[in-house]
Short mmCIF file of C-alpha atoms in Angstrom, two decimals:
data_model
loop_
_atom_site.label_atom_id
_atom_site.label_comp_id
_atom_site.label_asym_id
_atom_site.label_seq_id
_atom_site.Cartn_x
_atom_site.Cartn_y
_atom_site.Cartn_z
CA MET B 1 -0.10 -0.20 0.23
CA GLU B 2 1.40 3.90 -0.71
CA ASN B 3 0.75 6.95 0.59
CA PHE B 4 -1.23 6.19 3.55
CA TYR B 5 -1.14 9.44 4.74
CA LEU B 6 -2.09 11.16 1.73
CA PHE B 7 -5.44 8.68 1.75
CA VAL B 8 -6.79 9.52 5.09
CA ILE B 9 -6.09 13.31 4.28
CA MET B 10 -7.72 12.65 0.75
CA SER B 11 -10.51 10.65 2.82
CA MET B 12 -11.21 13.31 5.69
CA LEU B 13 -11.49 16.25 2.36
CA LEU B 14 -13.87 14.02 1.33
CA ILE B 15 -15.52 13.86 4.19
CA LEU B 16 -15.96 16.88 5.51
CA LEU B 17 -17.57 17.66 1.33
CA PRO B 18 -21.82 17.98 2.77
CA GLY B 19 -24.19 15.05 0.71
CA PRO B 20 -27.62 12.79 1.60
CA ASP B 21 -26.03 10.99 4.92
CA THR B 22 -25.12 15.02 5.71
CA ALA B 23 -28.84 16.25 5.07
CA ILE B 24 -29.90 12.95 7.04
CA ALA B 25 -27.82 13.18 10.06
CA THR B 26 -29.09 17.01 10.68
CA ARG B 27 -32.56 16.10 10.05
CA ASN B 28 -33.06 13.19 12.90
CA THR B 29 -30.90 14.42 15.01
CA LEU B 30 -32.77 18.12 14.98
CA SER B 31 -36.50 15.84 14.64
CA ALA B 32 -34.93 12.50 17.59
CA GLY B 33 -31.72 13.94 19.69
CA ARG B 34 -28.27 13.00 19.66
CA VAL B 35 -30.55 8.86 19.63
CA GLY B 36 -31.63 9.50 16.42
CA GLY B 37 -28.16 11.01 14.44
CA PHE B 38 -26.04 8.33 16.24
CA LYS B 39 -29.00 5.55 14.55
CA THR B 40 -28.61 7.64 10.96
CA LEU B 41 -24.34 7.10 11.44
CA VAL B 42 -24.02 3.47 12.52
CA GLY B 43 -26.68 2.46 9.19
CA THR B 44 -24.02 4.77 7.34
CA PHE B 45 -21.03 2.83 8.61
CA CYS B 46 -22.77 -0.52 8.53
CA ALA B 47 -24.07 0.52 5.04
CA LEU B 48 -19.82 2.12 4.92
CA LEU B 49 -18.36 -1.93 5.93
CA ILE B 50 -20.69 -3.89 2.74
CA HIS B 51 -19.06 -1.54 0.45
CA THR B 52 -15.75 -1.75 1.15
CA LEU B 53 -16.91 -5.84 1.43
CA ALA B 54 -18.16 -5.33 -2.27
CA ALA B 55 -15.03 -3.41 -3.82
CA VAL B 56 -12.68 -6.38 -2.16
CA ILE B 57 -14.79 -9.23 -3.64
CA GLY B 58 -15.26 -7.40 -7.13
CA LEU B 59 -19.32 -6.88 -7.47
CA SER B 60 -19.30 -2.89 -7.28
CA ALA B 61 -16.98 -3.46 -10.03
CA ILE B 62 -19.93 -5.77 -11.63
CA ILE B 63 -22.10 -2.69 -11.07
CA VAL B 64 -19.88 -0.37 -11.69
CA LYS B 65 -19.44 -1.72 -15.24
CA SER B 66 -22.77 -2.88 -16.27
CA ALA B 67 -25.03 0.13 -17.24
CA LEU B 68 -28.55 -1.88 -16.37
CA LEU B 69 -27.09 -2.95 -13.22
CA PHE B 70 -26.54 0.73 -12.77
CA SER B 71 -28.66 2.34 -13.89
CA ILE B 72 -30.40 -0.23 -11.01
CA PHE B 73 -29.25 1.03 -8.00
CA LYS B 74 -28.73 4.76 -8.96
CA TYR B 75 -33.11 5.31 -9.71
CA VAL B 76 -34.02 3.31 -6.82
CA GLY B 77 -31.32 5.41 -5.32
CA ALA B 78 -32.28 8.53 -6.46
CA VAL B 79 -36.60 7.77 -6.02
CA TYR B 80 -35.37 6.63 -2.12
CA LEU B 81 -34.31 10.27 -1.22
CA VAL B 82 -36.51 12.12 -3.06
CA TYR B 83 -39.30 10.85 -1.02
CA LEU B 84 -37.06 11.64 1.88
CA GLY B 85 -37.01 14.72 0.92
CA ILE B 86 -41.01 15.11 -0.43
CA LYS B 87 -41.27 12.68 3.71
CA THR B 88 -39.68 15.96 5.25
CA LEU B 89 -41.94 18.57 4.18
CA LEU B 90 -44.85 17.11 4.55
CA ALA B 91 -44.42 16.82 7.74
CA LEU B 92 -43.70 20.32 8.45
CA LYS B 93 -47.97 21.24 7.63
CA SER B 94 -48.41 17.50 9.88
CA LYS B 95 -45.98 19.17 13.37
CA SER B 96 -48.77 22.83 11.89
CA ALA B 97 -52.19 20.31 12.22
CA ILE B 98 -51.44 18.31 15.53
CA GLY B 99 -50.89 18.61 19.32
CA ASN B 100 -47.51 18.54 21.28
CA GLU B 101 -48.45 14.77 22.40
CA ASP B 102 -49.07 14.09 18.86
CA THR B 103 -45.11 15.64 18.07
CA GLY B 104 -44.35 12.97 20.68
CA SER B 105 -45.47 10.29 18.60
CA ILE B 106 -44.22 10.54 16.01
CA ARG B 107 -40.79 11.13 16.61
CA LYS B 108 -40.58 8.12 18.62
CA TYR B 109 -42.13 6.31 14.70
CA LYS B 110 -39.45 8.07 13.26
CA ASN B 111 -37.04 6.61 15.47
CA GLN B 112 -36.67 3.47 15.51
CA SER B 113 -36.55 4.14 10.88
CA HIS B 114 -33.55 6.66 11.45
CA PHE B 115 -30.82 3.67 10.75
CA LYS B 116 -33.31 2.06 7.59
CA GLN B 117 -32.65 5.62 6.23
CA GLY B 118 -29.42 6.02 6.79
CA PHE B 119 -27.98 2.58 5.57
CA LEU B 120 -30.22 2.89 2.65
CA THR B 121 -29.49 6.71 1.52
CA ASN B 122 -25.89 5.66 1.43
CA MET B 123 -26.52 1.68 0.32
CA LEU B 124 -28.54 3.26 -2.46
CA ASN B 125 -26.37 4.93 -3.86
CA PRO B 126 -23.99 3.40 -6.50
CA LYS B 127 -21.27 6.83 -6.53
CA VAL B 128 -20.09 4.87 -3.59
CA ALA B 129 -19.37 1.59 -5.37
CA VAL B 130 -18.30 4.48 -7.85
CA PHE B 131 -15.76 6.12 -5.72
CA PHE B 132 -14.09 2.82 -4.15
CA LEU B 133 -13.32 1.62 -7.18
CA THR B 134 -11.99 4.24 -8.40
CA PHE B 135 -10.27 6.00 -5.32
CA LEU B 136 -8.97 3.09 -3.12
CA PRO B 137 -6.72 1.32 -6.11
CA GLN B 138 -5.12 4.67 -6.28
CA PHE B 139 -3.45 4.46 -3.42
CA VAL B 140 -2.20 0.34 -4.48
CA HIS B 141 0.75 -0.76 -5.61
CA PRO B 142 -0.93 -2.76 -8.91
CA ASP B 143 1.61 -5.66 -8.69
CA SER B 144 0.53 -6.09 -5.41
CA ASP B 145 -1.88 -8.33 -3.41
CA THR B 146 -5.31 -5.71 -3.34
CA LEU B 147 -7.02 -7.72 -0.46
CA VAL B 148 -5.59 -6.22 2.68
CA PRO B 149 -5.37 -2.53 1.11
CA PHE B 150 -8.44 -3.08 0.26
CA ILE B 151 -9.55 -3.44 3.81
CA LEU B 152 -7.33 -1.37 5.96
CA MET B 153 -8.77 1.68 3.14
CA GLY B 154 -12.11 0.96 3.11
CA LEU B 155 -11.47 0.87 7.78
CA THR B 156 -9.37 3.64 7.35
CA TYR B 157 -12.78 5.32 5.60
CA ALA B 158 -15.55 4.55 7.63
CA ILE B 159 -14.24 4.83 11.02
CA LEU B 160 -12.86 8.61 10.00
CA THR B 161 -16.50 8.65 8.43
CA ALA B 162 -17.61 7.78 12.26
CA VAL B 163 -15.39 10.09 13.89
CA TRP B 164 -16.66 13.04 12.38
CA PHE B 165 -20.84 12.14 11.88
CA ILE B 166 -19.56 12.15 15.72
CA MET B 167 -18.97 15.20 16.15
CA TYR B 168 -21.21 16.97 13.41
CA ILE B 169 -23.55 14.88 15.53
CA LEU B 170 -23.12 16.55 18.92
CA LEU B 171 -22.64 20.10 17.66
CA VAL B 172 -25.83 19.89 16.04
CA ASP B 173 -27.62 18.47 19.53
CA GLN B 174 -25.19 21.54 21.06
CA ILE B 175 -26.42 24.45 19.50
CA SER B 176 -30.27 22.01 18.57
CA ALA B 177 -32.14 24.38 21.29
CA PHE B 178 -31.56 27.89 18.99
CA MET B 179 -32.18 25.13 15.70
CA LYS B 180 -35.16 23.56 17.05
CA ARG B 181 -36.92 27.03 17.05
CA PRO B 182 -40.36 26.81 15.84
CA LYS B 183 -39.06 29.31 12.72
CA THR B 184 -35.92 27.79 12.20
CA THR B 185 -36.48 24.49 12.34
CA THR B 186 -38.72 25.72 9.43
CA VAL B 187 -36.31 26.48 7.14
CA ILE B 188 -34.09 23.84 7.84
CA GLU B 189 -36.80 21.11 7.73
CA SER B 190 -37.87 22.86 3.97
CA ILE B 191 -33.70 23.71 3.10
CA THR B 192 -33.24 19.12 3.52
CA GLY B 193 -35.66 18.46 2.29
CA ALA B 194 -35.66 20.31 -1.13
CA VAL B 195 -31.15 19.73 -0.38
CA LEU B 196 -32.55 15.59 -0.18
CA ILE B 197 -34.69 15.75 -3.88
CA GLY B 198 -32.07 18.12 -5.38
CA PHE B 199 -29.61 15.06 -4.07
CA GLY B 200 -32.16 12.57 -6.29
CA ILE B 201 -31.96 14.27 -9.09
CA LYS B 202 -29.28 15.30 -9.38
CA LEU B 203 -28.59 11.62 -8.52
CA ALA B 204 -30.98 10.02 -11.38
CA MET B 205 -28.89 12.00 -13.60
CA GLU B 206 -25.23 10.77 -13.04
CA LYS B 207 -24.37 9.03 -15.98
CA ALA B 208 -22.89 4.84 -15.83
CA HIS B 209 -18.75 5.43 -16.17
CA GLN B 210 -17.91 2.75 -19.03
#
């Protein structure tokens, strides 16, 4: 394995870029506190481990090289992101039409799906598979065994992602008193819903890398 420290630096820069995972973590942390955020993080982390395993055994390569499989993952992932975005926007109307007790019960129900949301958002994104197959090989010598380096880099990327999101979730939770003000919440959830829909549309327009 070559330039491991460079890989760590590049990974950190990529992880800091906001994406669907960040939007989901933000929404769930605001709606259910750090518990909801951490459940989302665990889902994302598990999906990254599966992507790592898929890259190691070559399944990701098959998905990336097959236009049909890539399209299936792309459109399913895009539809799911748009669904979450629309669900977030519709929840704003529900909050204004129900009392505090109903709001609490809805949050309790939503909290049960936070892991699934984090997992599916990352798992159904074919760009993650493309990332693993195009980014990781740059740090491995072509004549060496790639099994152990791929596993090491995949685990490193997943751990770095977890560390960043732990800090991010704790930060959002700390300032949640301000962010949970009715007007602030409305603005944040409106932006989050629009961003998720935007990411879904952007994902649907992605072309397979041949």
